[in-house]
Coordinates of C-alpha atoms in Angstrom, one line a residue:
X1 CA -13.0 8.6 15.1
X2 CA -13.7 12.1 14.3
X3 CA -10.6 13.3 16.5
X4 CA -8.7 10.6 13.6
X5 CA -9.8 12.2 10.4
X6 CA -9.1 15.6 12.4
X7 CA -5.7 15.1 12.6
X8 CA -5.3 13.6 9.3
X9 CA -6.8 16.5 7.8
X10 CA -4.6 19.3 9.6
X11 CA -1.4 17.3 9.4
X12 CA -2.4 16.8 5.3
X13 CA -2.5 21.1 5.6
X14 CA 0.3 21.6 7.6
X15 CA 2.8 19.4 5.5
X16 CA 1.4 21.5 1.8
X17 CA 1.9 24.3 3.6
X18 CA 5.5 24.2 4.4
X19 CA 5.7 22.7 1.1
X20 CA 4.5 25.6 -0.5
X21 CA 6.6 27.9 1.5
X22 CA 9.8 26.7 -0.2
X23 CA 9.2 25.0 -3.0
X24 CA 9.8 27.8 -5.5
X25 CA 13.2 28.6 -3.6
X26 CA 13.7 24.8 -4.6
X27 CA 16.9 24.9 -7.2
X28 CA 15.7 23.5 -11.0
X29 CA 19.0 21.9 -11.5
X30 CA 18.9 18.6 -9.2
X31 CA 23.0 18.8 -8.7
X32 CA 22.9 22.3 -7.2
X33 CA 23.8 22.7 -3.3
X34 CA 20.9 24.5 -1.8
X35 CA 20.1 24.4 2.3
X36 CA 16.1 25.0 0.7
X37 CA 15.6 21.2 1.0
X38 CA 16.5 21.4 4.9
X39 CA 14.2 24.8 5.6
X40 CA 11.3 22.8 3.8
X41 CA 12.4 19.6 6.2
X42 CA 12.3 22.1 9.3
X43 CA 9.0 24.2 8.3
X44 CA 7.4 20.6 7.8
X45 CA 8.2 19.2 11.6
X46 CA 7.4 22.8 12.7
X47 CA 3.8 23.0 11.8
X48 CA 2.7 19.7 11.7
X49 CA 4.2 19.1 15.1
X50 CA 1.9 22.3 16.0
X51 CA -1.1 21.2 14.3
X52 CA -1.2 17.5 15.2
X53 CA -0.5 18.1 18.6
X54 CA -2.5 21.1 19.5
X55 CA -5.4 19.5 17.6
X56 CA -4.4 16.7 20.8
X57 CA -4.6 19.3 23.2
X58 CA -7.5 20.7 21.8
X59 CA -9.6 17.7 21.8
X60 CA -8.8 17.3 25.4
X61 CA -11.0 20.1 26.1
X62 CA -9.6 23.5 27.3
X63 CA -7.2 26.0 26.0
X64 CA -4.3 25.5 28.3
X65 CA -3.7 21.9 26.8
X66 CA -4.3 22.8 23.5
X67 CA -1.6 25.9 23.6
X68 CA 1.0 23.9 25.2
X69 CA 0.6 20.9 23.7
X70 CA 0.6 22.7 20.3
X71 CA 4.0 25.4 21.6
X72 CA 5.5 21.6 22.6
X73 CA 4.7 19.8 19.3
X74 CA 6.3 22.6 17.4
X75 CA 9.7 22.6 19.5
X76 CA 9.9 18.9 19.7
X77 CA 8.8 19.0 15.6
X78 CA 11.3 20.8 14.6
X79 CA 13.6 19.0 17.1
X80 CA 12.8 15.3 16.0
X81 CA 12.5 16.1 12.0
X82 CA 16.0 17.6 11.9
X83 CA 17.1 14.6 14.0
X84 CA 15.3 12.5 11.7
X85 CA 16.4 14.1 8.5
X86 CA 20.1 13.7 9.6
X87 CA 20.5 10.2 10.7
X88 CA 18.0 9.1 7.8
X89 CA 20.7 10.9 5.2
X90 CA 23.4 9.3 6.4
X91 CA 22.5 6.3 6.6
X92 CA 21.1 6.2 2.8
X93 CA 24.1 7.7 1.6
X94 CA 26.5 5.1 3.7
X95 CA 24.3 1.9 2.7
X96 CA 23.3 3.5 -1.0
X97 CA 26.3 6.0 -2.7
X98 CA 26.3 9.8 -2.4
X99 CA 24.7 10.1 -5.9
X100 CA 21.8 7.2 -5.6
X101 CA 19.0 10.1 -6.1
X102 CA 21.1 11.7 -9.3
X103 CA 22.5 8.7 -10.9
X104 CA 20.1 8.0 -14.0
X105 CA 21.3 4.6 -14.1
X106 CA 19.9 3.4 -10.8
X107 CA 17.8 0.9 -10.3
X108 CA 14.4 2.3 -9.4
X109 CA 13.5 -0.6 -7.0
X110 CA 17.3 0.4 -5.3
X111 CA 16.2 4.0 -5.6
X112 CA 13.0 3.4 -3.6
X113 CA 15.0 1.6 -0.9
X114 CA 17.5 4.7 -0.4
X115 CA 14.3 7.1 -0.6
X116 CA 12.7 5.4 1.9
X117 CA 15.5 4.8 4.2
X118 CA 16.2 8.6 4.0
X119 CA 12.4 9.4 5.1
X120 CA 11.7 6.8 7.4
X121 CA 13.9 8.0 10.6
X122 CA 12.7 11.6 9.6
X123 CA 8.9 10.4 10.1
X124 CA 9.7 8.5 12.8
X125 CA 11.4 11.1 15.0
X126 CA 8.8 13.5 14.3
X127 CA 6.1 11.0 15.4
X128 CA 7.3 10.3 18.6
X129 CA 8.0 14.3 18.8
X130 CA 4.4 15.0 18.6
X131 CA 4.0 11.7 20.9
X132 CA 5.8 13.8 23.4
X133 CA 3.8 16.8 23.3
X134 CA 2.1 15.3 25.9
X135 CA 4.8 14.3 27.8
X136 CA 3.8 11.1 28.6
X137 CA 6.2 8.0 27.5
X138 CA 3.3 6.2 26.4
X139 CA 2.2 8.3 23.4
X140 CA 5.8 8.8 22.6
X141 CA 6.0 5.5 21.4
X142 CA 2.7 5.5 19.8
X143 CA 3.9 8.7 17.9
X144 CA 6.6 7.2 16.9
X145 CA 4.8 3.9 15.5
X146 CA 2.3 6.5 13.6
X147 CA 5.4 7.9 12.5
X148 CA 7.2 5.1 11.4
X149 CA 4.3 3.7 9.1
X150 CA 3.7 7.7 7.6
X151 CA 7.8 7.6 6.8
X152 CA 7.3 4.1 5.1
X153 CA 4.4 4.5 3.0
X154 CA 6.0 7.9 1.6
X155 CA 9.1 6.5 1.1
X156 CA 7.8 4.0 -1.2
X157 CA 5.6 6.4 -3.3
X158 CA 8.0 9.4 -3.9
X159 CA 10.0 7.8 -6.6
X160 CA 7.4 6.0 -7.7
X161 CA 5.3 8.9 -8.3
X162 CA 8.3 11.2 -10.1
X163 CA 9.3 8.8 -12.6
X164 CA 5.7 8.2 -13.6
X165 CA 5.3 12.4 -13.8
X166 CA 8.5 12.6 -15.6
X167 CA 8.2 13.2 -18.5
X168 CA 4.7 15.0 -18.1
X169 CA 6.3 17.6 -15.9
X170 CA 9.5 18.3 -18.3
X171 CA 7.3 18.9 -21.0
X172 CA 5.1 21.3 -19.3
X173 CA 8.1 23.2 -18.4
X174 CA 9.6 22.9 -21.9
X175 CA 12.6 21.1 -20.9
X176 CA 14.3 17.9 -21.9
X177 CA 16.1 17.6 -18.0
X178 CA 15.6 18.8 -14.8
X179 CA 14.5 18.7 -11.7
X180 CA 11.0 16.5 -11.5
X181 CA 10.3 16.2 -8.0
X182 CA 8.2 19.1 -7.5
X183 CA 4.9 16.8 -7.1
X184 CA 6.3 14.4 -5.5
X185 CA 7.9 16.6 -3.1
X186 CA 4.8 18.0 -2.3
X187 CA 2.4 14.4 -1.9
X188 CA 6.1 13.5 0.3
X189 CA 5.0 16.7 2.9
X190 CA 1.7 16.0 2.9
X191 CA 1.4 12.4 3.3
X192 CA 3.9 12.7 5.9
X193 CA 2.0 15.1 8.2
X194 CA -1.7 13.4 6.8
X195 CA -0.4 10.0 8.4
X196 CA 1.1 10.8 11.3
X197 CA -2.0 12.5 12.2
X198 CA -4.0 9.7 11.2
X199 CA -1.4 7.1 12.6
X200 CA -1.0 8.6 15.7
X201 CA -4.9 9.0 16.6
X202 CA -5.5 4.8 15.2
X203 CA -2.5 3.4 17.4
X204 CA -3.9 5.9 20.6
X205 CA -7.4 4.0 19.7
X206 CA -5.8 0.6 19.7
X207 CA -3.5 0.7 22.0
X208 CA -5.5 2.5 25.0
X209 CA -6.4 -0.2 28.0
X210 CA -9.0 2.0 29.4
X211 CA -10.8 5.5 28.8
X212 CA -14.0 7.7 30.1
X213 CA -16.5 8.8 28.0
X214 CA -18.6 11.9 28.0
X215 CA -22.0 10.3 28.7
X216 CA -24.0 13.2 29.5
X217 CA -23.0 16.9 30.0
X218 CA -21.3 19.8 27.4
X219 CA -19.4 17.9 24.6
X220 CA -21.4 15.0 24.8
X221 CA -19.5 11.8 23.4
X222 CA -15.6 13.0 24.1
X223 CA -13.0 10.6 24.8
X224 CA -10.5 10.5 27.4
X225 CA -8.0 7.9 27.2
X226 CA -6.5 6.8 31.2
X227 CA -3.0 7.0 30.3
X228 CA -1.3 8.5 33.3
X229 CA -1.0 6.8 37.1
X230 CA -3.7 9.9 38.3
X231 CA -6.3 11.4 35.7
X232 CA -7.5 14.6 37.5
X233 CA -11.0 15.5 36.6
X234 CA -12.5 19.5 37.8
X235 CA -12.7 22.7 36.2
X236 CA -9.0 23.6 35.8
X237 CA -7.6 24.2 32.6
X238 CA -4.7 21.4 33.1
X239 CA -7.1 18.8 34.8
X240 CA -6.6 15.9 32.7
X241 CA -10.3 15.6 32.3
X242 CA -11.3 18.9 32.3
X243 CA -15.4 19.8 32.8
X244 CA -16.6 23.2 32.4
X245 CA -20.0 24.9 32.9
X246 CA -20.9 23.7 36.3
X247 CA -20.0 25.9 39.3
X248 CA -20.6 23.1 41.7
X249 CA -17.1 21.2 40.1
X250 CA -14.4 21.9 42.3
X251 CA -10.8 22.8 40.2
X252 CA -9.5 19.4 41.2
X253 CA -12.6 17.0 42.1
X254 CA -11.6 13.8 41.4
X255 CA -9.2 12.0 40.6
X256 CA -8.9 8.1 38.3
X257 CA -5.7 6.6 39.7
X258 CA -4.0 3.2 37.9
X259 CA -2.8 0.7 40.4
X260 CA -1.6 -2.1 38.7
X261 CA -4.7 -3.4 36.0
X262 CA -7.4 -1.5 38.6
X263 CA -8.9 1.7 38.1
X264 CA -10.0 3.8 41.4
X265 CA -11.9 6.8 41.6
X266 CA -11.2 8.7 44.3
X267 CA -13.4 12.1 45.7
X268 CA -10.8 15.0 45.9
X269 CA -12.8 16.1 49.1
X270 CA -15.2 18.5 47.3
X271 CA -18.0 19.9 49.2
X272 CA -20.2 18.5 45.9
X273 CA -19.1 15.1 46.1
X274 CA -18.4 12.4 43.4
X275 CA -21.3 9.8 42.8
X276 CA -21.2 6.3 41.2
X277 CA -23.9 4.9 39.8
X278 CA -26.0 6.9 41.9
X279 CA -24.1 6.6 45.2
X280 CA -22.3 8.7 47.1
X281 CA -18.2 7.3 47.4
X282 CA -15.2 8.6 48.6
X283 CA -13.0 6.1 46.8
X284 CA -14.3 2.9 44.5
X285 CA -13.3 0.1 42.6
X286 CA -14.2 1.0 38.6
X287 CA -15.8 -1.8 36.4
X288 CA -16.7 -1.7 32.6
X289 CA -20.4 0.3 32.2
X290 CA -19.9 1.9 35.6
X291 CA -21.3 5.9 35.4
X292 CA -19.0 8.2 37.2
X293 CA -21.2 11.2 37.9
X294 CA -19.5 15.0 38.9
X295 CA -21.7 17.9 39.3
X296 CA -24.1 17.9 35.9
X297 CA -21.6 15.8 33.9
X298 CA -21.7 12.0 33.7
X299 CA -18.9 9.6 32.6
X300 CA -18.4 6.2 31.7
X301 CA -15.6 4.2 32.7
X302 CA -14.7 1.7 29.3
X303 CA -12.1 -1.0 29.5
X304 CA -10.8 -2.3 26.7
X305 CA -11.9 -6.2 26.1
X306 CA -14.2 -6.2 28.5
X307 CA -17.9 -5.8 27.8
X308 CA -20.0 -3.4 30.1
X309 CA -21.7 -4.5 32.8
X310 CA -25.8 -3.7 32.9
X311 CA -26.5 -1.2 35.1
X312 CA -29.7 0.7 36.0
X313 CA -30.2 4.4 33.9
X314 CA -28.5 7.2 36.4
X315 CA -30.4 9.8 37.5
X316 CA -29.8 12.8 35.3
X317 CA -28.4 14.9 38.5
X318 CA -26.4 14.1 41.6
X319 CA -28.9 12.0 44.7
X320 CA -30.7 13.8 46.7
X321 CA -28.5 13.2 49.8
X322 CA -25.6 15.1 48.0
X323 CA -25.8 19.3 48.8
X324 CA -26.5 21.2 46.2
X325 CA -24.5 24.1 46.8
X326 CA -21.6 26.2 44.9
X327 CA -18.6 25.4 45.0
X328 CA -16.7 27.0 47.6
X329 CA -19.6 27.3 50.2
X330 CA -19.7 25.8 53.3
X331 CA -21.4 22.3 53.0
X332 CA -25.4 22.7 53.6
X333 CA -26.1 20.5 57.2
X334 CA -28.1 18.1 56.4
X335 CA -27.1 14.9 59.2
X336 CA -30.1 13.0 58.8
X337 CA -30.1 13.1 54.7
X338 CA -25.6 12.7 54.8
X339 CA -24.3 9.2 54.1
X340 CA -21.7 8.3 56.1
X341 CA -18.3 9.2 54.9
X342 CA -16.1 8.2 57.5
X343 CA -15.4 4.8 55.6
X344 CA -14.5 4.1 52.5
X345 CA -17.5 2.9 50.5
X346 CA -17.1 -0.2 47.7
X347 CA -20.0 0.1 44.7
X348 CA -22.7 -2.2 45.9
X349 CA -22.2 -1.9 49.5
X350 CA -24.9 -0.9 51.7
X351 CA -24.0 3.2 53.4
X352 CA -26.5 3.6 55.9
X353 CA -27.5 6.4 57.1
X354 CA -25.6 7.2 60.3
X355 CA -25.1 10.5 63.0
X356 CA -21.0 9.9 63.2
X357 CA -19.3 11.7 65.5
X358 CA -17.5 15.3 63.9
X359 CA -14.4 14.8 61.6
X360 CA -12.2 17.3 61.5
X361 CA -10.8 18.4 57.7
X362 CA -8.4 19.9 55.9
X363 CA -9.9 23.4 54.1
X364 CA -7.7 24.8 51.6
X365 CA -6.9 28.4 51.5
X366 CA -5.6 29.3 48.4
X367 CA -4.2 27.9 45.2
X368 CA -6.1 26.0 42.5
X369 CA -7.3 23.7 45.5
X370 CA -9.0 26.7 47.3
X371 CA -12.1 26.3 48.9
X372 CA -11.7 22.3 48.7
X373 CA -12.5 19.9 52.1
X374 CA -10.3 16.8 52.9
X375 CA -11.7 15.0 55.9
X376 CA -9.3 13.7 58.4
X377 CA -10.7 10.3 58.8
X378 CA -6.9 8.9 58.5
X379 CA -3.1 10.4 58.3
X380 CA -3.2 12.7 55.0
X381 CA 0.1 13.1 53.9
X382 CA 0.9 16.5 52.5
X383 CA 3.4 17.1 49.2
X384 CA 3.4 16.8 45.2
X385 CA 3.4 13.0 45.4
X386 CA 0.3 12.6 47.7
X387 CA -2.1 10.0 47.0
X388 CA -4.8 12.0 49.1
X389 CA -4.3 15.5 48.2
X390 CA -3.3 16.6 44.1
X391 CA -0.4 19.1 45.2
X392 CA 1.7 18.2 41.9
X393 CA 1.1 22.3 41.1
X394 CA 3.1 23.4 44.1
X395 CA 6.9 23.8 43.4
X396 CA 7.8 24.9 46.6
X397 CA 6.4 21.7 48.5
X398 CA 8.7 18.8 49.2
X399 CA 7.7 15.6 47.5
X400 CA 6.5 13.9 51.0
X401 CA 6.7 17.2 53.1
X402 CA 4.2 16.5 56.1
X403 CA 1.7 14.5 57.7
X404 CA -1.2 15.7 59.1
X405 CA -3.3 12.8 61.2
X406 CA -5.9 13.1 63.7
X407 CA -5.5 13.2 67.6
X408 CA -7.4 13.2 70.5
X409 CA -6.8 16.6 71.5
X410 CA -7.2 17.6 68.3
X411 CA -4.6 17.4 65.0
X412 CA -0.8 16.4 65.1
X413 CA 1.2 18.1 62.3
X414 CA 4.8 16.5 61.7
X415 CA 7.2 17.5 59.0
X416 CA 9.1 15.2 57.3
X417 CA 12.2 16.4 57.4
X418 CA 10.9 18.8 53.8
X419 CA 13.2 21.8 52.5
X420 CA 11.0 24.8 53.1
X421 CA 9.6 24.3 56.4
X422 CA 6.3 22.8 57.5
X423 CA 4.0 26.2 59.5
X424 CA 1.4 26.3 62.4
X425 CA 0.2 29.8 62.3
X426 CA 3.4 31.4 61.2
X427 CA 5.2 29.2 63.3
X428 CA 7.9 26.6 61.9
X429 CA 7.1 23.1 63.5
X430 CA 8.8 19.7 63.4
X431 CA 6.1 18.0 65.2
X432 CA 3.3 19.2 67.1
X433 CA -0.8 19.7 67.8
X434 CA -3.1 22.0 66.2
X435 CA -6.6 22.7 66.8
X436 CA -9.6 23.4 65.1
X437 CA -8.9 27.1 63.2
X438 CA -5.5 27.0 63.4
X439 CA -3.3 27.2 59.6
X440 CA -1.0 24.6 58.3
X441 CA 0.9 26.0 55.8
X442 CA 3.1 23.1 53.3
X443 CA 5.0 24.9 50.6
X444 CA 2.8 28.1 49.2
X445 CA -0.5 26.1 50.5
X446 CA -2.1 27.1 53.9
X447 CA -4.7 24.9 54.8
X448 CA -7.5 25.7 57.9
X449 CA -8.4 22.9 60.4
X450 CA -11.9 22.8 60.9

């Protein structure tokens, strides 16, 4: 809830501010032509598009989401309020008269109507701008819910508010007409930006199936909602759960994939390893309760709806069966200690402790991946849409560029038909066999058989 007020607070700030910018430009006599009204309009979406949604970023936990998120809210800001602003005006003016706003003998009640048809598609569109900050479809639509009920609840109060300051306000000024909307002007800007903020963080809380939180580790107690089919988790500025502090965390160690109402956790082939609840997995079935543990840092899997099952206190570090080396160095030998990873391993299932014969993996070279391990136990496919391997980063990979599956003689490599070229040590390839040591290159990634 504190991420809530947050935003309510900054997008209360940003909205005075752009008030204050251009409210004494703001012409006296209410009939006068000015284009001050639509600078305030695109100052307003600017900065509370930057605020709201970098606050987002922010609170996501690393810089890189809070500067693009908050470089994004501001473009799509201004985008969406002028949007807003011009499809709200015209349609007040087409269902309401040109003059509803100057005609002293309008109904107030058919005043407040107009007003608030005028400043509802305005808040709206600049909801679902900040929504889509994060480009994710999702949070568009809950920005735009937010914004709706921000757009509603100023459109009722600005004329309410001016007539009761009217005659107040002309009197301070010494004047028996005029224009009275100063205040209300400014309480229109600032509850605008105050309730998207707060909007848009209550509808993410309600409307979120499922979400991690921060049991133990830095930041203890912060939120991640599981919006998007894979939620990285590493060290990398753009993982979507970002953990920072522990060298053993590998820049993309795990990942949360959504397939259909199931969340699985999946190891990202990290010399560390990913626990849950105190075992060692390469992929698992999550449940409510369930204690995903990554180097130092444990989370808990939450569902909404569904109460969390009891499960024993985790140890505060990794089990003793998982290395504890850096990142990056070759995994410590330790056979009779090792669970056996050459299956995949269910919470609750018994992993006895095996000698299995050698697997072959995948070592990446270079790239945000580098230093990372992906055992060959199966056919790993190789491009940004991989299940096995998060290559999303690489733009010169082909969505499904290669496969790579093990062989008795040692590792066939066939490309699937991708634009750049699949490489065995420098050498193009459509199909062939490589052998412990030998270089796979897919897009700008090389990888090292070993």
């Amino acid at each position: 809830m504190a991420g809530v007020s947050f935003r309510f607070i900054l997008g209360l700030i940003a909205g005075a501010l752009a008030w204050a910018m251009w409210e004494p430009a703001y012409p006296k006599n209410p009939d006068a032509r000015s284009p001050v009204e639509l600078y305030m309009v695109l100052t307003a979406g600017a900065l509370i598009g930057l605020a709201v949604a970098g606050l987002g970023g922010f609170l996501q936990g690393s810089r890189a989401h809070a500067m693009r998120a908050g470089l994004l809210g501001l473009l799509f800001g201004t985008i969406g309020i002028s949007l807003g602003y011009t499809l709200g005006g015209n349609i007040s003016r087409a269902l309401f008269g040109l003059i509803i706003f100057q005609d002293p003998t309008a109904n107030i009640f058919t005043q407040i109507l107009a007003r608030t048809t005028a400043i509802a598609p305005m808040a709206i569109f600049l909801g679902a701008a900040v929504g889509a900050s994060t480009l994710n479809v999702k949070r568009t639509i809950q920005g735009a819910i937010g914004g709706a009920i921000a757009g509603v609840a100023a459109g009722l109060t600005f004329d309410l508010l001016s007539e009761t300051l009217k005659n107040t306000v002309l009197a301070l000024q010494g004047q028996q007409t005029g224009d009275v909307g100063g205040t209300a002007r400014a309480l229109t800007f600032s509850l605008i930006g105050a309730l998207i903020g707060l909007f848009i963080g209550l509808v993410d809380l309600l409307a979120r199936k499922a979400w991690v939180r921060l049991s133990l580790g830095r930041n203890e107690g912060r939120e991640w909602s599981l919006d998007w089919a894979d939620n990285y988790i590493g060290r990398n500025e753009n993982a979507t759960i970002p953990l920072f502090g522990d060298p053993n965390i590998a820049p993309v160690h795990a990942v949360i994939h959504r397939q259909g109402n199931q969340y699985i956790v999946r190891d990202g082939g990290s010399p560390m390893g990913t626990g849950l609840n105190g075992q060692r997995i390469q992929e698992a079935v999550l449940f409510p309760g369930a204690i995903i543990q990554i180097g130092n840092f444990s989370l808990e899997f939450m569902e909404k709806g569904s109460p969390s099952r009891a499960v024993q206190p985790m140890p505060t570090q990794m089990p003793t069966q998982m290395p504890t080396q850096m990142y990056g160095q070759q995994p410590i030998q330790q056979q009779s200690q090792m669970p056996n990873l050459n299956k995949t391993v269910a919470y609750g299932q018994q992993n006895p402790l095996v000698t299995a014969p050698a697997v072959l993996s995948l070592v990446v070279l270079d790239g945000p991946l580098s230093g990372q391990r992906f055992p060959l136990m199966s056919p790993i496919e190789l491009g940004r849409e991989s299940a096995q391997v998060p290559m999303q980063y690489d733009s010169q990979a082909s969505r499904r560029h290669a496969v790579v599956s093990p062989y008795p003689s040692g590792v066939e490599v066939r490309d699937n038909g991708s634009t750049n070229g699949t490489f065995v040590n420098g050498q193009r390839i459509s199909q062939t066999i490589a052998r412990p040591g030998d270089v796979v290159k897919v897009g700008s990634t090389s990888f090292r058989i070993e």
